[in-house]
Coordinates of C-alpha atoms in Angstrom, one line a residue:
Chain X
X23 CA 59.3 98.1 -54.8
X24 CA 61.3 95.5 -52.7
X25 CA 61.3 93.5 -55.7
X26 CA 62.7 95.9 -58.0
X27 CA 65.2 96.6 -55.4
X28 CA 66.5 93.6 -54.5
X29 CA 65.6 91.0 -57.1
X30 CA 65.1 92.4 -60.3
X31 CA 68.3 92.9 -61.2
X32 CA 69.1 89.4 -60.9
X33 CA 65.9 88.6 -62.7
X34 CA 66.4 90.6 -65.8
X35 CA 70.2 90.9 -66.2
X36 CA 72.4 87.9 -66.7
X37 CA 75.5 89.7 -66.0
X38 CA 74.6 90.1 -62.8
X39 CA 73.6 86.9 -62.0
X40 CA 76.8 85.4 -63.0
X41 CA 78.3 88.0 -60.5
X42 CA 75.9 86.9 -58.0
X43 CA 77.2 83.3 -58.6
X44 CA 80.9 83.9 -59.1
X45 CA 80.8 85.7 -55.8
X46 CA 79.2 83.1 -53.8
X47 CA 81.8 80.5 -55.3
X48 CA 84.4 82.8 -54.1
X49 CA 82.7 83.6 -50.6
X50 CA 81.9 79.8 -49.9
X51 CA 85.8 78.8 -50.4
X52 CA 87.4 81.5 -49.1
X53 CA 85.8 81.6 -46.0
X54 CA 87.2 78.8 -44.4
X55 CA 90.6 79.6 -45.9
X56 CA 90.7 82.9 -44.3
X57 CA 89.9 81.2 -40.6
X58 CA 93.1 78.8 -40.9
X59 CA 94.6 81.9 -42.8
X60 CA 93.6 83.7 -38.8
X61 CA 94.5 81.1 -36.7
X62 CA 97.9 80.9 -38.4
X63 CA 98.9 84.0 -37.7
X64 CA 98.8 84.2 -41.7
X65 CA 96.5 87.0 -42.5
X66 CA 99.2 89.4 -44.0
X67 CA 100.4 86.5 -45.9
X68 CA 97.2 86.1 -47.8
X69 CA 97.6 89.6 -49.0
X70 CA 101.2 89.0 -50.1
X71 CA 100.4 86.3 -52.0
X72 CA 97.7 87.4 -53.7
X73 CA 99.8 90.6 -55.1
X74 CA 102.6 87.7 -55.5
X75 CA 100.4 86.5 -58.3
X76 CA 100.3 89.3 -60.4
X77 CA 103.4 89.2 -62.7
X78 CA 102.6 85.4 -63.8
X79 CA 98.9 86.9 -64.9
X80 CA 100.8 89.4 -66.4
X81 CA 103.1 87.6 -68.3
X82 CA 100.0 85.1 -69.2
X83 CA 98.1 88.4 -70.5
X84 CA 101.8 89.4 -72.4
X85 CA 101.8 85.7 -74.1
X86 CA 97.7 85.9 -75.0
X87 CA 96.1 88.9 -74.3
X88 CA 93.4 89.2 -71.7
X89 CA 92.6 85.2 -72.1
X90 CA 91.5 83.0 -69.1
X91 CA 93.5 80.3 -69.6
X92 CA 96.9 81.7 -69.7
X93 CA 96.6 84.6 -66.7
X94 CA 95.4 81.6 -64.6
X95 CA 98.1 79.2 -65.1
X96 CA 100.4 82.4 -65.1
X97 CA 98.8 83.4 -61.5
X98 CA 99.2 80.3 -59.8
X99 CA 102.9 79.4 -61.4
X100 CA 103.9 82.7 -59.9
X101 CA 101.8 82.1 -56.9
X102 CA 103.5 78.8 -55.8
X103 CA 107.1 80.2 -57.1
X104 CA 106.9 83.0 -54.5
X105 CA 104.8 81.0 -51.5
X106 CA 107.8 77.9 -51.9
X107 CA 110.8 80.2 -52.8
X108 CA 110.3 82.8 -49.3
X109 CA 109.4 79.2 -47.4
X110 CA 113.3 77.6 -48.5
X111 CA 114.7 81.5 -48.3
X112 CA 113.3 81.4 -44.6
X113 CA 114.6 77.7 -44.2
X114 CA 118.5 78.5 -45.7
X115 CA 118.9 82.1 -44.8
X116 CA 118.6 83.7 -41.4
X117 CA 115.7 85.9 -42.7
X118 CA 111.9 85.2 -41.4
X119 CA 109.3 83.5 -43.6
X120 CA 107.3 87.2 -43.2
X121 CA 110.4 88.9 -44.2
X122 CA 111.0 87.2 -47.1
X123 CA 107.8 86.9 -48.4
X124 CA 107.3 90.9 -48.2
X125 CA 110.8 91.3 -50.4
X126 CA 109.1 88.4 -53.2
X127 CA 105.7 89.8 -53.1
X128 CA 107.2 93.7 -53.5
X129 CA 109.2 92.5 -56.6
X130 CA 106.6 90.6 -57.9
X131 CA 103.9 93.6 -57.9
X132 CA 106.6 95.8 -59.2
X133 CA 107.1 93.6 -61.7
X134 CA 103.4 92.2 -62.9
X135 CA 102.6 96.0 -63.1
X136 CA 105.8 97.1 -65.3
X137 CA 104.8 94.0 -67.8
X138 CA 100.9 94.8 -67.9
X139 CA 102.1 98.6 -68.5
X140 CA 104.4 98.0 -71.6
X141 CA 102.4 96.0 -73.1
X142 CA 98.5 97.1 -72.7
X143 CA 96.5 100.1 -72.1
X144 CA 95.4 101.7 -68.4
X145 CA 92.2 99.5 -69.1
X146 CA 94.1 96.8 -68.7
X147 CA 96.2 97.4 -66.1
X148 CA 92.6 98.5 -64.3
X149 CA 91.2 95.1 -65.2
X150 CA 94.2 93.1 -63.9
X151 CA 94.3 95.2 -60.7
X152 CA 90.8 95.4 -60.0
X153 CA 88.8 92.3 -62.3
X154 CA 85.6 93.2 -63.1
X155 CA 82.9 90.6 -61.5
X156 CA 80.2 91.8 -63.8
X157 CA 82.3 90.4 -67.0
X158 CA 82.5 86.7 -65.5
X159 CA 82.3 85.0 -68.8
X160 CA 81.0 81.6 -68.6
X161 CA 84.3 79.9 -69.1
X162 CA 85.4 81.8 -66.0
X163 CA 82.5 81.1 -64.2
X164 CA 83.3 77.4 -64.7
X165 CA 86.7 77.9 -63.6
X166 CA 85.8 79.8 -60.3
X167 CA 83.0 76.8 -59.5
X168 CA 85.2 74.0 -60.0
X169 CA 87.9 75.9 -57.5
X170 CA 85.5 76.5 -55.1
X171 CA 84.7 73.0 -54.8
X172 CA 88.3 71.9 -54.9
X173 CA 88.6 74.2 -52.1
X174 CA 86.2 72.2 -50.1
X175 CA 86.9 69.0 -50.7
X176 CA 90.8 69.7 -50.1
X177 CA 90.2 71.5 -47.0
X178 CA 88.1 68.3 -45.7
X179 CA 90.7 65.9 -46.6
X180 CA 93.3 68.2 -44.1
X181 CA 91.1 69.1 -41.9
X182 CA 92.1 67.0 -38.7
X183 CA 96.2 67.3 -39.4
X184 CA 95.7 71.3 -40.5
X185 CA 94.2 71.8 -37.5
X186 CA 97.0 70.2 -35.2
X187 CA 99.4 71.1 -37.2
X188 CA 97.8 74.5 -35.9
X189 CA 97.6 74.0 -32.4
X190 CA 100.5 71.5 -31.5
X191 CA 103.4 71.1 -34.5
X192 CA 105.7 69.3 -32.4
X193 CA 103.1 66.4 -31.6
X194 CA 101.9 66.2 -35.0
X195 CA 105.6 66.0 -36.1
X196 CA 106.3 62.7 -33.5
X197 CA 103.2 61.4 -34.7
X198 CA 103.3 61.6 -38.8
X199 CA 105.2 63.2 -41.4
X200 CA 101.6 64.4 -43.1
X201 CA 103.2 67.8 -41.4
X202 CA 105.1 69.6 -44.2
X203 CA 102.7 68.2 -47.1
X204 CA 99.5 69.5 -45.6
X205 CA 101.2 73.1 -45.2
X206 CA 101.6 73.3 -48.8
X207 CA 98.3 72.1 -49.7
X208 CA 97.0 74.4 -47.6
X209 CA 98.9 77.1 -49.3
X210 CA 98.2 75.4 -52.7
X211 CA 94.5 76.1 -52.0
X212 CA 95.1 79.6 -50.4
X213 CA 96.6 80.4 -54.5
X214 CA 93.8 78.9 -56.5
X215 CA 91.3 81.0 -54.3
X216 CA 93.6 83.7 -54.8
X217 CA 93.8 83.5 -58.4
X218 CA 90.2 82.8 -59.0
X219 CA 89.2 86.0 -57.0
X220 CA 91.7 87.9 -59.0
X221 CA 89.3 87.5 -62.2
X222 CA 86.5 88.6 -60.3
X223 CA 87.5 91.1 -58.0
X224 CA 91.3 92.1 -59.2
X225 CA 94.9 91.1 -57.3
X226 CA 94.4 93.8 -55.2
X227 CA 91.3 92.6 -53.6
X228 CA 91.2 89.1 -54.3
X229 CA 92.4 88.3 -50.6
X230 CA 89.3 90.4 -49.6
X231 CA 86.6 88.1 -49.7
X232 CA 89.0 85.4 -48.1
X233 CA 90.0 87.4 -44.8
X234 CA 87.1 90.0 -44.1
X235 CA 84.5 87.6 -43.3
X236 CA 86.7 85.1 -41.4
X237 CA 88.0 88.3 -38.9
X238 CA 84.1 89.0 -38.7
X239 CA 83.2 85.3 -37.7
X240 CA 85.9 85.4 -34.7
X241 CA 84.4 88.2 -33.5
X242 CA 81.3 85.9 -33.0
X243 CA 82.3 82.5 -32.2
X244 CA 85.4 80.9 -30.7
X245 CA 84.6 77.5 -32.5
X246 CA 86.0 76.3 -36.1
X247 CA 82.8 75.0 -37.2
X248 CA 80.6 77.7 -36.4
X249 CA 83.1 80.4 -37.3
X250 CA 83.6 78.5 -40.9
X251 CA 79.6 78.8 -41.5
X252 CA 79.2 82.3 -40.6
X253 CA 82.4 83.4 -42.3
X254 CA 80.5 82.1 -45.4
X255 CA 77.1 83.3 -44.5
X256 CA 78.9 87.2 -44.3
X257 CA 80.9 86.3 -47.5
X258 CA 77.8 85.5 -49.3
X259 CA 75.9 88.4 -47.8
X260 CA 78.9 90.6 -48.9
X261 CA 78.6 89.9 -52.7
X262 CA 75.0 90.0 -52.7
X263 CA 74.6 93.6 -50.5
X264 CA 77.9 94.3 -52.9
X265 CA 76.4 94.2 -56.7
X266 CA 72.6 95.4 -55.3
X267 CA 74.3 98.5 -54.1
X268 CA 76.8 99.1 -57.1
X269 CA 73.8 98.0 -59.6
X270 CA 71.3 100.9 -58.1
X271 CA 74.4 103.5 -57.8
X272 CA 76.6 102.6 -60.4
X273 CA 79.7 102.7 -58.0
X274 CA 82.3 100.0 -59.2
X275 CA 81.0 96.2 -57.7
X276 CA 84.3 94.7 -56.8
X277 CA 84.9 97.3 -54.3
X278 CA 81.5 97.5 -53.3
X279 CA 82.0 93.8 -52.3
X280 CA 84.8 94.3 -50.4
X281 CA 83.4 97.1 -48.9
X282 CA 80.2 95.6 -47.8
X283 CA 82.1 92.7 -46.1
X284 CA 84.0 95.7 -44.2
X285 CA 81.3 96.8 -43.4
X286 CA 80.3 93.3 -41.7
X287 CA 84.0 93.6 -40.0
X288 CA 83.1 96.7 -38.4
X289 CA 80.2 96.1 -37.1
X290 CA 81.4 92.9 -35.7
X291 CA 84.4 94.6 -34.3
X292 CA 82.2 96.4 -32.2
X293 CA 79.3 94.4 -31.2
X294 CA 80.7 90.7 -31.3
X295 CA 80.0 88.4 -28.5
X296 CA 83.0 86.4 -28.7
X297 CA 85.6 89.4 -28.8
X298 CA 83.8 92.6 -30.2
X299 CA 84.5 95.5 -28.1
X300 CA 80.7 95.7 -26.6
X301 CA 82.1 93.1 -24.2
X302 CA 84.3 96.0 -22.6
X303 CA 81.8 98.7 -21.6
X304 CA 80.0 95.9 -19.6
X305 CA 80.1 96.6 -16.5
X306 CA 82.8 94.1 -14.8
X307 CA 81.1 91.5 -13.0
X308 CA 82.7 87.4 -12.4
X309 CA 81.2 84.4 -10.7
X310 CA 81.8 82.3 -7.2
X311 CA 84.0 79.7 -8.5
Chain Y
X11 CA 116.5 42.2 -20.8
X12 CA 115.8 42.4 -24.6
X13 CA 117.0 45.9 -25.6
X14 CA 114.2 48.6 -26.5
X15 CA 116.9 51.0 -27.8
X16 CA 120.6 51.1 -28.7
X17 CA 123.1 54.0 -29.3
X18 CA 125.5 52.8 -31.7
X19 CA 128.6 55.5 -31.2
X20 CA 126.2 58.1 -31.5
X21 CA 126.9 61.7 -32.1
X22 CA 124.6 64.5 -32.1
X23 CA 124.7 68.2 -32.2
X24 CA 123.8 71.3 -33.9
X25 CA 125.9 73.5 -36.7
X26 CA 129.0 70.2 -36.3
X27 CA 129.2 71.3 -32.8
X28 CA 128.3 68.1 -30.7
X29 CA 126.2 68.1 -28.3
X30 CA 126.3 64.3 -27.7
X31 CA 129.4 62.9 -28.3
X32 CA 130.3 58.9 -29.2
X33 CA 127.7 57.7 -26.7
X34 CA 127.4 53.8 -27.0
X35 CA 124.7 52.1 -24.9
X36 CA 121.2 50.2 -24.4
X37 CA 117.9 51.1 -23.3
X38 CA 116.7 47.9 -22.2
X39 CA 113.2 47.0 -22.1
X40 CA 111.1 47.9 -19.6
X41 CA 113.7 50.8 -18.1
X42 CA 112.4 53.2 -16.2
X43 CA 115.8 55.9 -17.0
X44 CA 116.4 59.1 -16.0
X45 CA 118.5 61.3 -18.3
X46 CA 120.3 63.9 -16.0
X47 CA 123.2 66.3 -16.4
X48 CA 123.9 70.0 -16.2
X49 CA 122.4 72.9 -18.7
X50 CA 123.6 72.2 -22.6
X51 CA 125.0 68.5 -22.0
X52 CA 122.8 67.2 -24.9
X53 CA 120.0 65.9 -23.0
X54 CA 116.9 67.2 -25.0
X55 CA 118.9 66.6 -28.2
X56 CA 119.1 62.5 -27.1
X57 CA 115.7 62.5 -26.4
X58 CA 114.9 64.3 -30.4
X59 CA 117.3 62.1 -31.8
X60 CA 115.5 59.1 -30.0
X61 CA 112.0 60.1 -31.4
X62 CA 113.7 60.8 -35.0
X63 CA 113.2 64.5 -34.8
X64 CA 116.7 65.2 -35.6
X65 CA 119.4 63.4 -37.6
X66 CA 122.7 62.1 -35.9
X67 CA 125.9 64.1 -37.2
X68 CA 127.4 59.8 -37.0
X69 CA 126.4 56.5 -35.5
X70 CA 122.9 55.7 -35.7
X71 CA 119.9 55.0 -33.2
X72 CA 118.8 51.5 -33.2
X73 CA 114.9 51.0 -32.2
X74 CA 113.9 47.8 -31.5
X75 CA 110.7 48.3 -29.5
X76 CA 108.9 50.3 -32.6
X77 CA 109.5 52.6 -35.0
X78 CA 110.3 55.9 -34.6
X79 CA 106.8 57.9 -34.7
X80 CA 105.2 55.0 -32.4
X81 CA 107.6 56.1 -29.5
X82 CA 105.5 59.0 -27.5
X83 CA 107.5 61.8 -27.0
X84 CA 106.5 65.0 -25.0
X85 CA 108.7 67.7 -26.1
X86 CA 110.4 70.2 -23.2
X87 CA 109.1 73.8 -24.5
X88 CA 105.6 72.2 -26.6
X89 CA 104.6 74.8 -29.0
X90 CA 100.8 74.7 -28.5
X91 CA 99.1 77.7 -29.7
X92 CA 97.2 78.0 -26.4
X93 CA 94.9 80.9 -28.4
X94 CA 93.5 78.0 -30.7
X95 CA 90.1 77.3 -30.0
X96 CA 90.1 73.5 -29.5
X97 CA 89.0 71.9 -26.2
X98 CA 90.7 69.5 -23.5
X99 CA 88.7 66.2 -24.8
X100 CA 89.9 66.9 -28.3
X101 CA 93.1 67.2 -28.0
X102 CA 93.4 64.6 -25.7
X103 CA 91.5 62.5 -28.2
X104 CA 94.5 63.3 -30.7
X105 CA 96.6 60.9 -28.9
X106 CA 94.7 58.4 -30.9
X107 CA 96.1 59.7 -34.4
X108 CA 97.4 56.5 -35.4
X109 CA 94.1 54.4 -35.4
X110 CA 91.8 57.3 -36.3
X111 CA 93.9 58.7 -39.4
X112 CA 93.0 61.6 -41.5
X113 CA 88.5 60.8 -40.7
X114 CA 88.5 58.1 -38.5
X115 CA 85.8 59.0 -35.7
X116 CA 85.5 58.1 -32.4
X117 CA 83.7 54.5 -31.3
X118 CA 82.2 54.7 -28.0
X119 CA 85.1 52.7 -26.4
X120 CA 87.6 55.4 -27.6
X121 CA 85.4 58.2 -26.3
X122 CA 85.2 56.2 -23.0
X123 CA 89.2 55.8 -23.0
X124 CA 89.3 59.6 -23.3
X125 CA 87.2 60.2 -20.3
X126 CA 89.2 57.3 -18.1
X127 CA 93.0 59.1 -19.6
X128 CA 91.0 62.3 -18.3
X129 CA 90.0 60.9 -14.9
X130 CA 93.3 59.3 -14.2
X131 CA 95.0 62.7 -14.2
X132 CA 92.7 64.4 -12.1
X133 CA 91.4 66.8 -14.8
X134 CA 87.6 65.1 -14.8
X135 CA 85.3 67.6 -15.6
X136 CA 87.1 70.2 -17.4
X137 CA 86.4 68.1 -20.8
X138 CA 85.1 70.8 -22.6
X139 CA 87.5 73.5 -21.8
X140 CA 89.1 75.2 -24.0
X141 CA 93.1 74.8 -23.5
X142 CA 93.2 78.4 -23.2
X143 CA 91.8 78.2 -20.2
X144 CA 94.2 76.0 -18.5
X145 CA 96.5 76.7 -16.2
X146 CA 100.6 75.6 -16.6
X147 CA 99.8 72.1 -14.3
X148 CA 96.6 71.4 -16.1
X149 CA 97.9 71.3 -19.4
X150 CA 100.9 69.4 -18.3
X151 CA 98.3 66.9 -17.2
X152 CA 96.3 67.2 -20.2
X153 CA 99.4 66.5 -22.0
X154 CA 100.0 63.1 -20.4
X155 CA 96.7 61.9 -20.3
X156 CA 97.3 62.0 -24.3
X157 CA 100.3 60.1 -24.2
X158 CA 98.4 57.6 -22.3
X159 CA 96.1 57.0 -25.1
X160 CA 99.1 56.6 -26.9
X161 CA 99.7 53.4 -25.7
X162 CA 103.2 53.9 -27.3
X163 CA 105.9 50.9 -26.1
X164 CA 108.6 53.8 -25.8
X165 CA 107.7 57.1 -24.2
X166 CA 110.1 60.1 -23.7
X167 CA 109.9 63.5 -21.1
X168 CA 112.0 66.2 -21.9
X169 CA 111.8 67.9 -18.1
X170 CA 108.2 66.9 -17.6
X171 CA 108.1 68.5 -14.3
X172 CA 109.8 71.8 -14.6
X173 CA 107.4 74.9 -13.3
X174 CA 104.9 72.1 -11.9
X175 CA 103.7 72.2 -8.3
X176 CA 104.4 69.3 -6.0
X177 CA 101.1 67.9 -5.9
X178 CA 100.8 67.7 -9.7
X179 CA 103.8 66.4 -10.0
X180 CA 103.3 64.1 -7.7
X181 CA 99.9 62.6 -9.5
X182 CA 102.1 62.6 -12.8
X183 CA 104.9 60.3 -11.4
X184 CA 101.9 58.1 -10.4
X185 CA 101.4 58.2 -13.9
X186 CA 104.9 57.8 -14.8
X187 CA 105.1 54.2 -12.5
X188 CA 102.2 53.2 -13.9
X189 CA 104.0 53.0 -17.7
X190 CA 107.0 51.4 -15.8
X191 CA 104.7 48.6 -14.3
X192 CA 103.1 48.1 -17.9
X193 CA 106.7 47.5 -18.6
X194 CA 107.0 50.5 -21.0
X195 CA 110.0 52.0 -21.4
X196 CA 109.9 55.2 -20.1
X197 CA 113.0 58.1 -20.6
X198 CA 112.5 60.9 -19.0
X199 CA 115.0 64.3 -18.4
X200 CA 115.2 65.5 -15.0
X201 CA 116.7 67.7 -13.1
X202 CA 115.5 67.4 -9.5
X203 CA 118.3 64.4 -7.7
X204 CA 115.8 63.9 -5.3
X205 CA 112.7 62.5 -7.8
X206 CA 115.4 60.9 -9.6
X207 CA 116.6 58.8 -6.6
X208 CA 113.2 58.0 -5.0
X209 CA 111.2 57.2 -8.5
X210 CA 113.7 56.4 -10.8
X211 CA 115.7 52.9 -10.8
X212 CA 118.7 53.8 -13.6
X213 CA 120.1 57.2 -14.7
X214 CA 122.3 58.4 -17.4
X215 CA 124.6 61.4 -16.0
X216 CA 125.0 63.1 -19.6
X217 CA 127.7 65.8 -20.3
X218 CA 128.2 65.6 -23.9
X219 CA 129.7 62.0 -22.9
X220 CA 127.9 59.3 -21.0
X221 CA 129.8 60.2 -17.4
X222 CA 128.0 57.5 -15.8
X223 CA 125.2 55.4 -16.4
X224 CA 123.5 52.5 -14.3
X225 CA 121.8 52.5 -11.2
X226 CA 121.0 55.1 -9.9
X227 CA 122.5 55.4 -6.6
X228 CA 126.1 54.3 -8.1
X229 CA 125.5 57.2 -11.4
X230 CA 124.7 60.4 -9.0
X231 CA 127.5 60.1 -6.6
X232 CA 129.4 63.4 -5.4
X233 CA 132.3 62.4 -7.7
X234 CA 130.5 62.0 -11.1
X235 CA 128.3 64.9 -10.7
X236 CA 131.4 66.7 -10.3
X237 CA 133.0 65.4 -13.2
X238 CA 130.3 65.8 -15.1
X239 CA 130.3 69.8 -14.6
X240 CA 134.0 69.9 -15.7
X241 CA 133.2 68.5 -19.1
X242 CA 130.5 70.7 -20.1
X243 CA 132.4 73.6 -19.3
X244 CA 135.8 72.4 -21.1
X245 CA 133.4 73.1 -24.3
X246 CA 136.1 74.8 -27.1
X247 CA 135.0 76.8 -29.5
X248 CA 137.9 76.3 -31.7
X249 CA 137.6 72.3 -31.3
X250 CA 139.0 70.4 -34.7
X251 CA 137.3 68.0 -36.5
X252 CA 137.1 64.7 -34.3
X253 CA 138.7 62.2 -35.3
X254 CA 137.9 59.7 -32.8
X255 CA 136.6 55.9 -33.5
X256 CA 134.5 54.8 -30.6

């Protein structure tokens, strides 16, 4: 009974073990991401990006149809063209990097939706907005690994001068110049995440699996390391609870996914120790000294 | 005195506008120089220009002690996200980037250098704080027990002691006499005369132009300071280009 519920479809359908897999790829990177992407103040410029990336898939689907290659090189050209072009708009102009970022990202969607919807069919334009983790090819499933584990390795390599550049700019500035070059890995590696969720969960929710768990995790610890492993822990948790539930009710899995790591957030929200709300109807006590 | 620094006709400021105009000078070795003048007469700029934050609009900034990111330089409004979890012996511990690099760790000495930089400004004990937590006069110390480990030959305050209590300030200008006994040359803006006089040997009365600068007691005299306020104020907004040649 347990079995069938929560293992058999794993054991007996490939499909949805490549899900399972994809997922966790996604869950483990993104994760960590989405702390930095917290502690940056950056969380609403994950979800810009990640709609950001939509007319470069689009044109890539326009040049070759619904082929890996060219809607991933199409994502992160267009992911990189928006992320530097509202950081030099902010730079030159007297406009905010938030501000312009929201004016790139809205012509971008606008745009990747009016080139999916010439050219293709509402399937399409469902696919591109929404992926569809059950149909990770193995190609795809490749491509979502090997980001994942760039992810990692990049993130350890910046670790020490992301985090100051974090905390104390100015110091990290009179100390090195590894200031400006670290941002835009950062942001490099924010895109590729970005862009391999969007095959597996669609541009609309690719930034999901990045940011849900990470808000959860802050809720529970006020440390990096610890909130980085639990971040991943929910992440993976998500996809798995995810594609059991949409496998036994036949509700769509990318959402499922997202929703499950909602879910996560919630309860979080409420009943974190490190800044849910249970800490409030405590009653109000404080020590000696 | 071998010089640590020299201003070669040195012009700074922000949008053309200068905000330092031809100033001409040397730091020597060793100095222990206050950097006074009234609000907006291009003190805090000297001091970016100094640590290569900013480029000069002309002349140039000689540094002879070290190069421009070993000079320790403790900006006047630090933007420290205090809301990032990262505790006091951490980012005390940063003060050692240049040795540690992107994954150096810690050898037991360092860690032991952390604790004494700690100690010596009276924040033993509060290690594993987060900076949250601190209050205005502890992170100020926090702050210059990392430019202690440092170790930098050249160290700039922009208003060190501004919205710090008399007994903190107090431990920190220990602090401060310490670097000038090490013969470190330390530049600090201030604006209280009275710490300037009793702690600080020379002083450079700034108002846009070097008004005075020298030893202390013969820089903030009646007269200059008074000059010095005239200068600032005769700023025109419809100034031409300057053609001067220092």
């Amino acid at each position: 009974m347990i079995y069938d519920l929560l293992f058999a479809p794993f054991a007996e359908f490939e499909f949805m073990r490549r899900a399972l897999i994809g997922g966790m790829a996604l869950a483990l990177a993104g994760a960590p991401l989405g702390i930095f992407l917290i502690l940056r103040r950056l969380s609403l410029t994950g979800d810009a990006m990640s709609h950001a990336i939509l007319p470069g898939a689009a044109i890539g689907y326009l040049v070759s149809g619904l082929s890996l290659g060219a809607m991933t090189l199409g994502g992160l050209i267009a992911g990189f063209v928006v992320a530097l072009a509202s950081g030099a708009v902010a730079r030159v102009t007297v406009l905010r990097e938030d501000a312009s970022l929201a004016a790139f990202y809205l012509i971008s969607l606008a745009l990747g939706v009016t080139i999916v919807s010439l050219k293709g069919s509402n399937i399409d334009l469902l696919h591109v907005l929404f992926g569809n983790v059950l149909a990770l090819d193995e190609p795809t499933l490749y491509l979502l690994a090997a980001i994942a584990s760039m992810t990692l390795f990049g993130l350890a390599l910046i670790y020490r001068p992301l985090v100051l550049e974090t905390v104390d700019p100015l110091f990290l500035a009179s100390v090195s110049r590894a200031g400006a070059p670290v941002q835009l890995i950062f942001l490099a590696l924010v895109v590729m995440n970005l862009v391999a969720g969007f095959h597996a969960l669609g541009t609309l929710m690719a930034v999901g699996l990045m940011m849900l768990p990470a808000a959860a995790a802050r809720m529970w610890s006020a440390d990096i390391s610890a909130m980085s492993i639990i971040a991943c822990a929910i992440g993976v948790a998500s996809a798995y609870l995810g594609l059991i539930v949409s496998f036994h009710t036949g509700a769509p899995s990318g959402p499922l996914v997202i929703l499950v790591a909602g879910l996560f957030y919630l309860v979080s929200l409420v009943f974190g120790r490190a800044g849910g709300l249970v800490r409030l109807i405590r009653p109000r006590r404080h020590l000696e000294a | 005195m071998a010089a640590a620094l020299h201003f070669h006709d040195l012009t700074l400021g922000y949008d053309l506008h200068p905000a330092v105009h031809h100033l001409e000078g040397s730091v020597a070795r060793g100095d222990l120089l206050a950097v006074c003048g009234p609000n907006g007469a291009g003190k805090s700029t000297l001091l970016k220009a100094i640590a290569g934050a900013i480029e000069p609009l002309g002349g140039k900034v000689e540094r002879l002690a070290c190069k421009a990111r070993e000079i320790a330089y403790l900006p006047q409004a630090a933007e420290i996200d205090r809301s990032f979890p990262v505790n006091v012996f951490d980012m005390v511990a940063m003060g050692f980037w240049h040795s540690l690099g992107l994954f150096g760790g810690i050898s037991r000495a360092q860690r032991q250098r952390v604790f004494d930089a700690i100690a010596s400004v009276g924040l033993t004990g509060l290690e594993d704080r987060s900076i949250g937590t601190l209050s205005g006069g502890q992170m100020q110390r926090m702050l210059f027990a990392r430019l202690l480990l440092q170790d930098a030959p050249v160290i700039l305050l922009d208003e060190p002691f501004t919205a710090i209590d008399s007994k903190t300030t107090a431990d920190l200008l220990a602090v401060v006499a310490r670097w000038h006994r090490e013969e470190r040359t330390v530049i600090a803006v201030l604006h209280d005369d009275e710490i300037i006089r009793r702690h600080f040997p020379k002083a450079l009365l700034l108002a846009r132009e070097a008004v005075a600068w020298g030893a202390t007691n013969d820089v903030l005299t009646g007269e200059n300071l008074l000059r010095a306020r005239r200068m600032v104020e005769a700023f025109d907004r419809q100034a031409h280009e300057c053609e001067r040649v220092a």
